[in-house]
């Protein structure tokens, strides 16, 4: 819980750091441990390494402070984003329940559908854009929101959907991966769970996998924590510590990425071979009005379509500064032809471009020369 109001930069740097003590580091190093000294009764904050680790405790406090400043929130960190996604879905949903998923969300989240089907859970799919999930809410146990959606960058009105869900007794989970807590705070918009892959912009260096779930309801927190302990989807202490260290620059990174994304989009506008340009921060983007009402920063991803698969492949091969890679939110600019994975309903020439924190001029120059080379 943060006691005094702080700006995003201050919050990013100080989040989760223990009170200053003489002769100790500001962020204690990773604690490598499987068993703790544990005499007598098996009680206490740290008993066994699959249950708790002090390095997670610091990181969890940090993420809670960023996701829900001033609230009494609880965060549980996981080995990956998918570990966090499945912890929420599988700890909450039982045989006979109904779950509403976005038809355009991250494809690995959607792929849990087969598993849920096999357990007798009714899965309803509806698109993110136009708040279309509202139409299929009746009788559901859990509404899953991903806004902005990956990779198509559609946005829904989280306040509106959360209010409608709660009227019907439906729990609401928001995948906050793309926005990061500095871009959007789902719990303040009414969600019960804010969860994310910390692999992407939250940690931002392309060197670790992490997931987290943040909640304010103690019963939900307990269920998610018990799920982690039971399935053992725990982050290594080194990854948790590196993640916490990376948070100090979150504010700098997401601000720079937001500016770079707009610079790239502006440069792409002038190109006749580019269609379907999307970024929620663009004033004329179909998602902008709703995004601006619930987001404070619009993320690193710009998407657009080139005329066909070969054209897109020539473009990616001609990039010199930007590397062809999946994932997004890194300090390095990355891009990929999303259709190469299958599973997303995107055109063959669809490019998901994630701007890094390089200089905007250099990113734009590289993209324009690669577009010229690909013609
Ligand atoms: C990448 C991603 C995930 C999964 O995260 P991992 O850390 O790769 O397991 C979940 N949701 C969204 C929106 C993502 O982009």
mmCIF file of C-alpha atoms and ligand atoms in Angstrom:
data_model
loop_
_atom_site.group_PDB
_atom_site.id
_atom_site.type_symbol
_atom_site.label_atom_id
_atom_site.label_comp_id
_atom_site.label_asym_id
_atom_site.label_seq_id
_atom_site.Cartn_x
_atom_site.Cartn_y
_atom_site.Cartn_z
ATOM 1 C CA UNK A 1 0.000 0.000 0.000
ATOM 2 C CA UNK A 2 1.434 3.352 -0.967
ATOM 3 C CA UNK A 3 1.015 5.950 1.752
ATOM 4 C CA UNK A 4 1.795 9.128 -0.140
ATOM 5 C CA UNK A 5 0.870 10.055 -3.672
ATOM 6 C CA UNK A 6 3.677 9.505 -6.137
ATOM 7 C CA UNK A 7 4.142 9.952 -9.836
ATOM 8 C CA UNK A 8 4.600 6.996 -12.160
ATOM 9 C CA UNK A 9 8.379 7.464 -12.363
ATOM 10 C CA UNK A 10 8.789 7.507 -8.591
ATOM 11 C CA UNK A 11 6.414 4.567 -8.196
ATOM 12 C CA UNK A 12 8.316 2.504 -10.786
ATOM 13 C CA UNK A 13 11.666 3.102 -9.114
ATOM 14 C CA UNK A 14 10.535 2.569 -5.526
ATOM 15 C CA UNK A 15 7.806 -0.075 -5.872
ATOM 16 C CA UNK A 16 8.262 -3.028 -3.547
ATOM 17 C CA UNK A 17 11.626 -2.013 -2.159
ATOM 18 C CA UNK A 18 11.901 -2.657 1.582
ATOM 19 C CA UNK A 19 12.475 0.260 3.950
ATOM 20 C CA UNK A 20 16.083 1.439 3.895
ATOM 21 C CA UNK A 21 18.227 -0.306 6.480
ATOM 22 C CA UNK A 22 21.867 0.513 7.125
ATOM 23 C CA UNK A 23 24.338 -1.720 5.300
ATOM 24 C CA UNK A 24 21.754 -3.564 3.208
ATOM 25 C CA UNK A 25 21.047 -3.203 -0.517
ATOM 26 C CA UNK A 26 18.000 -1.243 -1.662
ATOM 27 C CA UNK A 27 16.741 -4.367 -3.429
ATOM 28 C CA UNK A 28 17.853 -7.565 -1.663
ATOM 29 C CA UNK A 29 19.384 -10.123 -4.024
ATOM 30 C CA UNK A 30 17.647 -13.306 -5.177
ATOM 31 C CA UNK A 31 17.105 -15.879 -2.438
ATOM 32 C CA UNK A 32 17.988 -19.337 -3.724
ATOM 33 C CA UNK A 33 16.247 -21.791 -1.463
ATOM 34 C CA UNK A 34 14.132 -24.913 -1.491
ATOM 35 C CA UNK A 35 13.841 -25.524 2.268
ATOM 36 C CA UNK A 36 14.025 -22.944 5.027
ATOM 37 C CA UNK A 37 15.114 -23.629 8.588
ATOM 38 C CA UNK A 38 11.786 -24.639 10.062
ATOM 39 C CA UNK A 39 11.836 -25.875 13.639
ATOM 40 C CA UNK A 40 8.651 -26.994 15.424
ATOM 41 C CA UNK A 41 5.248 -26.264 13.923
ATOM 42 C CA UNK A 42 5.212 -25.923 10.115
ATOM 43 C CA UNK A 43 3.998 -22.323 10.188
ATOM 44 C CA UNK A 44 5.470 -18.994 9.232
ATOM 45 C CA UNK A 45 5.871 -16.835 6.185
ATOM 46 C CA UNK A 46 8.510 -19.076 4.583
ATOM 47 C CA UNK A 47 8.299 -22.832 4.860
ATOM 48 C CA UNK A 48 9.082 -24.466 1.518
ATOM 49 C CA UNK A 49 10.406 -23.031 -1.766
ATOM 50 C CA UNK A 50 7.364 -23.947 -3.858
ATOM 51 C CA UNK A 51 5.074 -22.056 -1.461
ATOM 52 C CA UNK A 52 6.847 -18.761 -0.835
ATOM 53 C CA UNK A 53 10.102 -16.957 -1.502
ATOM 54 C CA UNK A 54 11.160 -13.529 -0.128
ATOM 55 C CA UNK A 55 12.267 -12.458 -3.623
ATOM 56 C CA UNK A 56 8.705 -13.052 -4.858
ATOM 57 C CA UNK A 57 7.346 -11.171 -1.852
ATOM 58 C CA UNK A 58 9.209 -7.990 -2.825
ATOM 59 C CA UNK A 59 8.177 -8.304 -6.490
ATOM 60 C CA UNK A 60 4.561 -9.031 -5.573
ATOM 61 C CA UNK A 61 4.448 -5.921 -3.376
ATOM 62 C CA UNK A 62 5.896 -3.888 -6.249
ATOM 63 C CA UNK A 63 3.342 -5.079 -8.808
ATOM 64 C CA UNK A 64 0.480 -4.537 -6.329
ATOM 65 C CA UNK A 65 1.606 -0.937 -5.828
ATOM 66 C CA UNK A 66 1.641 -0.335 -9.590
ATOM 67 C CA UNK A 67 -1.593 -2.188 -10.446
ATOM 68 C CA UNK A 68 -3.639 -0.821 -7.550
ATOM 69 C CA UNK A 69 -1.951 2.125 -5.825
ATOM 70 C CA UNK A 70 -3.495 2.866 -2.456
ATOM 71 C CA UNK A 71 -5.596 -0.298 -2.450
ATOM 72 C CA UNK A 72 -5.005 -3.364 -0.334
ATOM 73 C CA UNK A 73 -4.155 -5.564 -3.330
ATOM 74 C CA UNK A 74 -2.431 -8.920 -3.404
ATOM 75 C CA UNK A 75 -0.265 -10.126 -6.302
ATOM 76 C CA UNK A 76 0.813 -13.701 -7.031
ATOM 77 C CA UNK A 77 3.737 -14.116 -9.460
ATOM 78 C CA UNK A 78 4.021 -17.074 -11.818
ATOM 79 C CA UNK A 79 6.561 -18.746 -14.074
ATOM 80 C CA UNK A 80 4.995 -17.261 -17.235
ATOM 81 C CA UNK A 81 2.009 -15.354 -18.506
ATOM 82 C CA UNK A 82 0.268 -18.586 -19.459
ATOM 83 C CA UNK A 83 0.788 -19.917 -15.924
ATOM 84 C CA UNK A 84 -1.040 -16.801 -14.670
ATOM 85 C CA UNK A 85 -3.799 -17.100 -17.308
ATOM 86 C CA UNK A 86 -4.446 -20.728 -16.453
ATOM 87 C CA UNK A 87 -4.287 -20.038 -12.703
ATOM 88 C CA UNK A 88 -7.234 -17.649 -12.996
ATOM 89 C CA UNK A 89 -9.248 -19.743 -15.439
ATOM 90 C CA UNK A 90 -8.651 -23.127 -13.868
ATOM 91 C CA UNK A 91 -8.875 -22.068 -10.224
ATOM 92 C CA UNK A 92 -12.266 -20.395 -10.819
ATOM 93 C CA UNK A 93 -14.096 -22.521 -13.353
ATOM 94 C CA UNK A 94 -15.779 -25.851 -12.648
ATOM 95 C CA UNK A 95 -17.707 -28.414 -14.689
ATOM 96 C CA UNK A 96 -21.032 -26.944 -15.803
ATOM 97 C CA UNK A 97 -19.796 -23.332 -15.653
ATOM 98 C CA UNK A 98 -19.812 -20.939 -18.597
ATOM 99 C CA UNK A 99 -16.809 -18.809 -19.546
ATOM 100 C CA UNK A 100 -16.874 -15.892 -21.995
ATOM 101 C CA UNK A 101 -13.586 -15.515 -23.881
ATOM 102 C CA UNK A 102 -12.695 -12.943 -26.539
ATOM 103 C CA UNK A 103 -12.649 -14.557 -29.986
ATOM 104 C CA UNK A 104 -9.603 -12.426 -30.841
ATOM 105 C CA UNK A 105 -7.454 -12.782 -27.700
ATOM 106 C CA UNK A 106 -3.952 -14.212 -27.386
ATOM 107 C CA UNK A 107 -4.115 -17.556 -29.163
ATOM 108 C CA UNK A 108 -2.630 -19.644 -26.319
ATOM 109 C CA UNK A 109 -5.384 -18.344 -24.007
ATOM 110 C CA UNK A 110 -7.993 -19.368 -26.590
ATOM 111 C CA UNK A 111 -6.359 -22.757 -26.963
ATOM 112 C CA UNK A 112 -7.322 -23.544 -23.346
ATOM 113 C CA UNK A 113 -10.796 -23.907 -24.802
ATOM 114 C CA UNK A 114 -10.204 -27.566 -25.736
ATOM 115 C CA UNK A 115 -9.220 -28.348 -22.157
ATOM 116 C CA UNK A 116 -12.241 -26.489 -20.744
ATOM 117 C CA UNK A 117 -14.553 -28.220 -23.246
ATOM 118 C CA UNK A 118 -13.250 -31.608 -22.184
ATOM 119 C CA UNK A 119 -14.072 -30.760 -18.572
ATOM 120 C CA UNK A 120 -17.666 -29.861 -19.417
ATOM 121 C CA UNK A 121 -17.244 -26.081 -19.298
ATOM 122 C CA UNK A 122 -19.302 -24.081 -21.805
ATOM 123 C CA UNK A 123 -16.998 -21.630 -23.614
ATOM 124 C CA UNK A 124 -18.611 -18.714 -25.467
ATOM 125 C CA UNK A 125 -16.529 -16.581 -27.828
ATOM 126 C CA UNK A 126 -17.260 -12.996 -28.919
ATOM 127 C CA UNK A 127 -15.084 -10.231 -30.386
ATOM 128 C CA UNK A 128 -13.460 -7.514 -28.271
ATOM 129 C CA UNK A 129 -14.497 -4.613 -30.530
ATOM 130 C CA UNK A 130 -17.911 -3.053 -29.978
ATOM 131 C CA UNK A 131 -18.222 -4.621 -26.489
ATOM 132 C CA UNK A 132 -19.745 -7.667 -28.208
ATOM 133 C CA UNK A 133 -19.015 -9.893 -25.218
ATOM 134 C CA UNK A 134 -21.971 -8.150 -23.499
ATOM 135 C CA UNK A 135 -24.368 -10.139 -25.659
ATOM 136 C CA UNK A 136 -23.244 -13.521 -24.317
ATOM 137 C CA UNK A 137 -22.824 -12.758 -20.597
ATOM 138 C CA UNK A 138 -26.045 -14.199 -19.182
ATOM 139 C CA UNK A 139 -25.455 -17.147 -16.901
ATOM 140 C CA UNK A 140 -21.650 -17.010 -17.149
ATOM 141 C CA UNK A 141 -19.271 -17.556 -14.248
ATOM 142 C CA UNK A 142 -16.297 -15.647 -15.676
ATOM 143 C CA UNK A 143 -15.811 -12.943 -18.301
ATOM 144 C CA UNK A 144 -12.334 -12.790 -19.831
ATOM 145 C CA UNK A 145 -11.243 -9.459 -21.309
ATOM 146 C CA UNK A 146 -8.081 -8.704 -23.247
ATOM 147 C CA UNK A 147 -7.893 -4.998 -24.061
ATOM 148 C CA UNK A 148 -6.083 -3.954 -26.160
ATOM 149 C CA UNK A 149 -6.253 -7.365 -27.798
ATOM 150 C CA UNK A 150 -3.158 -9.098 -29.124
ATOM 151 C CA UNK A 151 -2.442 -8.910 -32.050
ATOM 152 C CA UNK A 152 -5.309 -6.899 -33.590
ATOM 153 C CA UNK A 153 -5.338 -4.054 -31.030
ATOM 154 C CA UNK A 154 -9.078 -3.826 -30.542
ATOM 155 C CA UNK A 155 -10.367 -2.300 -27.326
ATOM 156 C CA UNK A 156 -13.530 -2.750 -25.269
ATOM 157 C CA UNK A 157 -15.036 -0.540 -22.577
ATOM 158 C CA UNK A 158 -13.795 -2.315 -19.436
ATOM 159 C CA UNK A 159 -15.948 -0.247 -17.025
ATOM 160 C CA UNK A 160 -19.075 -0.996 -19.028
ATOM 161 C CA UNK A 161 -18.394 -4.718 -19.353
ATOM 162 C CA UNK A 162 -17.358 -5.090 -15.704
ATOM 163 C CA UNK A 163 -20.519 -3.315 -14.494
ATOM 164 C CA UNK A 164 -22.745 -5.480 -16.708
ATOM 165 C CA UNK A 165 -20.945 -8.626 -15.584
ATOM 166 C CA UNK A 166 -21.250 -7.784 -11.890
ATOM 167 C CA UNK A 167 -24.985 -7.105 -12.269
ATOM 168 C CA UNK A 168 -25.238 -10.719 -13.449
ATOM 169 C CA UNK A 169 -22.889 -12.109 -10.784
ATOM 170 C CA UNK A 170 -20.124 -12.776 -13.315
ATOM 171 C CA UNK A 171 -16.454 -12.485 -12.298
ATOM 172 C CA UNK A 172 -14.227 -10.346 -14.541
ATOM 173 C CA UNK A 173 -10.596 -10.987 -15.468
ATOM 174 C CA UNK A 174 -8.562 -8.574 -17.598
ATOM 175 C CA UNK A 175 -5.354 -9.572 -19.372
ATOM 176 C CA UNK A 176 -3.303 -6.384 -18.944
ATOM 177 C CA UNK A 177 -0.199 -7.569 -20.802
ATOM 178 C CA UNK A 178 -0.131 -5.045 -23.604
ATOM 179 C CA UNK A 179 -0.929 -1.956 -21.535
ATOM 180 C CA UNK A 180 1.155 -2.697 -18.402
ATOM 181 C CA UNK A 181 -0.063 -1.186 -15.102
ATOM 182 C CA UNK A 182 1.288 2.202 -16.192
ATOM 183 C CA UNK A 183 -1.000 2.050 -19.223
ATOM 184 C CA UNK A 184 -4.177 0.790 -17.563
ATOM 185 C CA UNK A 185 -5.373 -0.295 -14.112
ATOM 186 C CA UNK A 186 -8.103 -2.893 -14.621
ATOM 187 C CA UNK A 187 -8.970 -3.237 -10.910
ATOM 188 C CA UNK A 188 -9.831 0.481 -10.775
ATOM 189 C CA UNK A 189 -12.012 -0.019 -13.870
ATOM 190 C CA UNK A 190 -13.985 -2.711 -12.020
ATOM 191 C CA UNK A 191 -12.222 -5.994 -12.803
ATOM 192 C CA UNK A 192 -11.840 -8.705 -10.157
ATOM 193 C CA UNK A 193 -8.530 -9.973 -11.572
ATOM 194 C CA UNK A 194 -5.807 -8.068 -13.387
ATOM 195 C CA UNK A 195 -3.302 -10.505 -14.806
ATOM 196 C CA UNK A 196 -0.517 -10.336 -17.336
ATOM 197 C CA UNK A 197 2.493 -11.791 -18.956
ATOM 198 C CA UNK A 198 5.428 -9.983 -17.364
ATOM 199 C CA UNK A 199 7.549 -11.405 -20.173
ATOM 200 C CA UNK A 200 6.557 -8.500 -22.394
ATOM 201 C CA UNK A 201 6.689 -4.774 -21.621
ATOM 202 C CA UNK A 202 6.525 -5.113 -17.827
ATOM 203 C CA UNK A 203 10.086 -6.425 -17.666
ATOM 204 C CA UNK A 204 10.951 -5.338 -21.189
ATOM 205 C CA UNK A 205 14.393 -6.786 -21.878
ATOM 206 C CA UNK A 206 13.499 -9.980 -23.702
ATOM 207 C CA UNK A 207 15.488 -12.041 -21.203
ATOM 208 C CA UNK A 208 12.940 -13.720 -18.931
ATOM 209 C CA UNK A 209 9.436 -15.163 -18.637
ATOM 210 C CA UNK A 210 7.054 -14.138 -15.873
ATOM 211 C CA UNK A 211 3.358 -13.876 -15.126
ATOM 212 C CA UNK A 212 1.287 -12.335 -12.364
ATOM 213 C CA UNK A 213 -2.254 -12.062 -11.043
ATOM 214 C CA UNK A 214 -3.374 -9.069 -8.923
ATOM 215 C CA UNK A 215 -6.635 -9.046 -6.947
ATOM 216 C CA UNK A 216 -8.148 -7.174 -4.022
ATOM 217 C CA UNK A 217 -10.532 -9.876 -2.788
ATOM 218 C CA UNK A 218 -8.704 -12.029 -0.198
ATOM 219 C CA UNK A 219 -10.672 -15.176 -1.126
ATOM 220 C CA UNK A 220 -9.704 -14.850 -4.794
ATOM 221 C CA UNK A 221 -6.096 -14.193 -3.768
ATOM 222 C CA UNK A 222 -6.090 -17.331 -1.645
ATOM 223 C CA UNK A 223 -7.492 -19.421 -4.508
ATOM 224 C CA UNK A 224 -4.835 -18.198 -6.953
ATOM 225 C CA UNK A 225 -2.047 -18.676 -4.406
ATOM 226 C CA UNK A 226 -3.219 -22.198 -3.646
ATOM 227 C CA UNK A 227 -3.343 -22.954 -7.386
ATOM 228 C CA UNK A 228 0.309 -21.871 -7.786
ATOM 229 C CA UNK A 229 1.397 -24.007 -4.859
ATOM 230 C CA UNK A 230 -0.574 -27.006 -6.123
ATOM 231 C CA UNK A 231 0.607 -26.973 -9.737
ATOM 232 C CA UNK A 232 4.054 -25.560 -8.927
ATOM 233 C CA UNK A 233 4.044 -22.910 -11.675
ATOM 234 C CA UNK A 234 6.613 -20.826 -9.798
ATOM 235 C CA UNK A 235 9.141 -18.309 -11.129
ATOM 236 C CA UNK A 236 12.817 -18.860 -10.361
ATOM 237 C CA UNK A 237 14.240 -16.419 -7.810
ATOM 238 C CA UNK A 238 16.713 -15.069 -10.388
ATOM 239 C CA UNK A 239 13.895 -14.260 -12.822
ATOM 240 C CA UNK A 240 11.831 -12.667 -10.058
ATOM 241 C CA UNK A 241 14.744 -10.502 -8.980
ATOM 242 C CA UNK A 242 15.613 -9.486 -12.551
ATOM 243 C CA UNK A 243 11.956 -8.604 -13.113
ATOM 244 C CA UNK A 244 11.926 -6.380 -10.038
ATOM 245 C CA UNK A 245 15.164 -4.694 -11.109
ATOM 246 C CA UNK A 246 13.605 -4.037 -14.541
ATOM 247 C CA UNK A 247 10.580 -2.291 -13.015
ATOM 248 C CA UNK A 248 12.739 0.693 -12.061
ATOM 249 C CA UNK A 249 12.830 1.728 -15.725
ATOM 250 C CA UNK A 250 9.223 0.816 -16.583
ATOM 251 C CA UNK A 251 8.089 4.421 -16.710
ATOM 252 C CA UNK A 252 11.007 5.486 -18.934
ATOM 253 C CA UNK A 253 10.506 2.534 -21.257
ATOM 254 C CA UNK A 254 6.748 2.788 -21.743
ATOM 255 C CA UNK A 255 6.850 6.547 -22.267
ATOM 256 C CA UNK A 256 9.579 6.205 -24.871
ATOM 257 C CA UNK A 257 7.765 3.308 -26.565
ATOM 258 C CA UNK A 258 4.506 5.264 -26.676
ATOM 259 C CA UNK A 259 6.242 8.169 -28.426
ATOM 260 C CA UNK A 260 8.115 5.840 -30.800
ATOM 261 C CA UNK A 261 4.898 3.991 -31.696
ATOM 262 C CA UNK A 262 3.207 7.233 -32.752
ATOM 263 C CA UNK A 263 6.300 8.296 -34.737
ATOM 264 C CA UNK A 264 6.349 4.961 -36.567
ATOM 265 C CA UNK A 265 2.608 5.074 -37.267
ATOM 266 C CA UNK A 266 2.900 8.605 -38.641
ATOM 267 C CA UNK A 267 5.673 7.495 -40.999
ATOM 268 C CA UNK A 268 3.656 4.460 -42.159
ATOM 269 C CA UNK A 269 0.620 6.601 -42.989
ATOM 270 C CA UNK A 270 2.341 8.060 -46.012
ATOM 271 C CA UNK A 271 3.004 4.655 -47.628
ATOM 272 C CA UNK A 272 0.580 3.397 -50.273
ATOM 273 C CA UNK A 273 1.457 -0.290 -49.676
ATOM 274 C CA UNK A 274 0.448 -0.037 -45.976
ATOM 275 C CA UNK A 275 -3.187 -0.701 -45.040
ATOM 276 C CA UNK A 276 -5.017 -1.515 -41.810
ATOM 277 C CA UNK A 277 -2.717 0.643 -39.696
ATOM 278 C CA UNK A 278 -3.685 0.283 -36.010
ATOM 279 C CA UNK A 279 -2.442 1.748 -32.733
ATOM 280 C CA UNK A 280 -4.854 2.745 -29.951
ATOM 281 C CA UNK A 281 -2.946 5.987 -29.340
ATOM 282 C CA UNK A 282 -3.713 7.361 -32.815
ATOM 283 C CA UNK A 283 -6.544 9.916 -32.578
ATOM 284 C CA UNK A 284 -8.214 8.475 -35.704
ATOM 285 C CA UNK A 285 -7.901 4.805 -34.654
ATOM 286 C CA UNK A 286 -11.309 3.075 -34.242
ATOM 287 C CA UNK A 287 -10.271 2.089 -30.680
ATOM 288 C CA UNK A 288 -8.990 5.497 -29.619
ATOM 289 C CA UNK A 289 -12.082 7.003 -28.033
ATOM 290 C CA UNK A 290 -12.634 4.132 -25.634
ATOM 291 C CA UNK A 291 -8.913 3.574 -25.121
ATOM 292 C CA UNK A 292 -8.441 7.225 -24.134
ATOM 293 C CA UNK A 293 -11.175 6.863 -21.498
ATOM 294 C CA UNK A 294 -9.459 3.992 -19.704
ATOM 295 C CA UNK A 295 -5.770 3.984 -20.688
ATOM 296 C CA UNK A 296 -2.973 6.337 -19.666
ATOM 297 C CA UNK A 297 -0.449 5.020 -22.211
ATOM 298 C CA UNK A 298 -1.132 3.028 -25.340
ATOM 299 C CA UNK A 299 1.665 0.485 -25.569
ATOM 300 C CA UNK A 300 4.483 -0.371 -27.933
ATOM 301 C CA UNK A 301 2.626 -2.292 -30.632
ATOM 302 C CA UNK A 302 1.730 -0.931 -34.053
ATOM 303 C CA UNK A 303 0.060 -3.283 -36.507
ATOM 304 C CA UNK A 304 -0.382 -2.960 -40.249
ATOM 305 C CA UNK A 305 -0.900 -5.021 -43.365
ATOM 306 C CA UNK A 306 1.390 -5.338 -46.373
ATOM 307 C CA UNK A 307 0.122 -6.698 -49.706
ATOM 308 C CA UNK A 308 0.625 -10.406 -49.156
ATOM 309 C CA UNK A 309 2.928 -12.876 -47.516
ATOM 310 C CA UNK A 310 5.936 -12.479 -49.848
ATOM 311 C CA UNK A 311 5.857 -8.702 -49.593
ATOM 312 C CA UNK A 312 5.761 -8.946 -45.782
ATOM 313 C CA UNK A 313 8.614 -11.463 -45.749
ATOM 314 C CA UNK A 314 10.758 -9.223 -47.995
ATOM 315 C CA UNK A 315 10.060 -6.298 -45.629
ATOM 316 C CA UNK A 316 11.035 -8.250 -42.513
ATOM 317 C CA UNK A 317 14.198 -9.595 -44.160
ATOM 318 C CA UNK A 318 15.248 -6.079 -45.193
ATOM 319 C CA UNK A 319 14.986 -4.599 -41.667
ATOM 320 C CA UNK A 320 18.433 -3.923 -40.249
ATOM 321 C CA UNK A 321 17.855 -2.383 -36.818
ATOM 322 C CA UNK A 322 14.645 -4.233 -36.004
ATOM 323 C CA UNK A 323 14.922 -7.966 -35.444
ATOM 324 C CA UNK A 324 12.327 -10.449 -36.604
ATOM 325 C CA UNK A 325 11.063 -11.990 -33.390
ATOM 326 C CA UNK A 326 7.809 -12.827 -31.661
ATOM 327 C CA UNK A 327 6.756 -11.274 -28.341
ATOM 328 C CA UNK A 328 6.607 -7.481 -27.810
ATOM 329 C CA UNK A 329 7.381 -4.724 -25.357
ATOM 330 C CA UNK A 330 11.156 -5.186 -25.412
ATOM 331 C CA UNK A 331 13.720 -2.387 -25.336
ATOM 332 C CA UNK A 332 14.651 -3.756 -28.783
ATOM 333 C CA UNK A 333 12.336 -3.113 -31.718
ATOM 334 C CA UNK A 334 10.922 -6.408 -33.007
ATOM 335 C CA UNK A 335 8.495 -7.344 -35.761
ATOM 336 C CA UNK A 336 6.915 -10.452 -37.201
ATOM 337 C CA UNK A 337 4.413 -11.669 -39.734
ATOM 338 C CA UNK A 338 1.787 -12.824 -37.303
ATOM 339 C CA UNK A 339 0.233 -15.280 -39.746
ATOM 340 C CA UNK A 340 3.323 -17.485 -39.608
ATOM 341 C CA UNK A 341 1.978 -19.035 -36.381
ATOM 342 C CA UNK A 342 -1.558 -19.749 -37.559
ATOM 343 C CA UNK A 343 -4.367 -19.380 -35.034
ATOM 344 C CA UNK A 344 -5.094 -15.650 -35.516
ATOM 345 C CA UNK A 345 -7.672 -14.443 -38.059
ATOM 346 C CA UNK A 346 -5.275 -11.948 -39.673
ATOM 347 C CA UNK A 347 -4.302 -11.381 -43.325
ATOM 348 C CA UNK A 348 -1.119 -13.033 -44.642
ATOM 349 C CA UNK A 349 0.651 -9.678 -44.824
ATOM 350 C CA UNK A 350 -0.263 -8.672 -41.226
ATOM 351 C CA UNK A 351 2.772 -7.261 -39.365
ATOM 352 C CA UNK A 352 2.879 -6.896 -35.587
ATOM 353 C CA UNK A 353 5.580 -4.330 -34.928
ATOM 354 C CA UNK A 354 6.764 -3.576 -31.386
ATOM 355 C CA UNK A 355 8.838 -0.440 -31.073
ATOM 356 C CA UNK A 356 11.758 -0.511 -28.653
ATOM 357 C CA UNK A 357 13.419 2.409 -26.906
ATOM 358 C CA UNK A 358 15.868 3.198 -29.698
ATOM 359 C CA UNK A 359 15.713 6.675 -31.258
ATOM 360 C CA UNK A 360 12.493 7.218 -33.188
ATOM 361 C CA UNK A 361 14.404 8.555 -36.215
ATOM 362 C CA UNK A 362 16.457 5.365 -36.427
ATOM 363 C CA UNK A 363 13.410 3.086 -36.190
ATOM 364 C CA UNK A 364 11.570 5.091 -38.839
ATOM 365 C CA UNK A 365 14.592 5.249 -41.181
ATOM 366 C CA UNK A 366 15.033 1.488 -40.911
ATOM 367 C CA UNK A 367 11.365 0.767 -41.590
ATOM 368 C CA UNK A 368 11.203 3.114 -44.571
ATOM 369 C CA UNK A 369 14.336 1.627 -46.181
ATOM 370 C CA UNK A 370 12.950 -1.896 -45.643
ATOM 371 C CA UNK A 371 9.622 -0.877 -47.219
ATOM 372 C CA UNK A 372 11.559 0.524 -50.212
ATOM 373 C CA UNK A 373 13.588 -2.672 -50.506
ATOM 374 C CA UNK A 374 10.457 -4.837 -50.333
ATOM 375 C CA UNK A 375 8.576 -3.050 -53.146
HETATM 376 C C1 LIG B 1 2.409 -13.363 -24.376
HETATM 377 C C2 LIG B 1 1.056 -13.233 -23.824
HETATM 378 C C3 LIG B 1 0.576 -14.138 -22.871
HETATM 379 C C4 LIG B 1 1.390 -15.333 -22.411
HETATM 380 O O1 LIG B 1 2.566 -14.946 -21.761
HETATM 381 P P1 LIG B 1 3.865 -15.876 -21.641
HETATM 382 O O2 LIG B 1 4.711 -15.125 -20.693
HETATM 383 O O3 LIG B 1 4.427 -16.000 -23.030
HETATM 384 O O4 LIG B 1 3.411 -17.193 -21.122
HETATM 385 C C5 LIG B 1 -0.700 -13.948 -22.361
HETATM 386 N N1 LIG B 1 -1.468 -12.924 -22.782
HETATM 387 C C6 LIG B 1 -1.043 -12.048 -23.718
HETATM 388 C C7 LIG B 1 -1.945 -10.939 -24.133
HETATM 389 C C8 LIG B 1 0.221 -12.175 -24.270
HETATM 390 O O5 LIG B 1 0.623 -11.310 -25.195
#
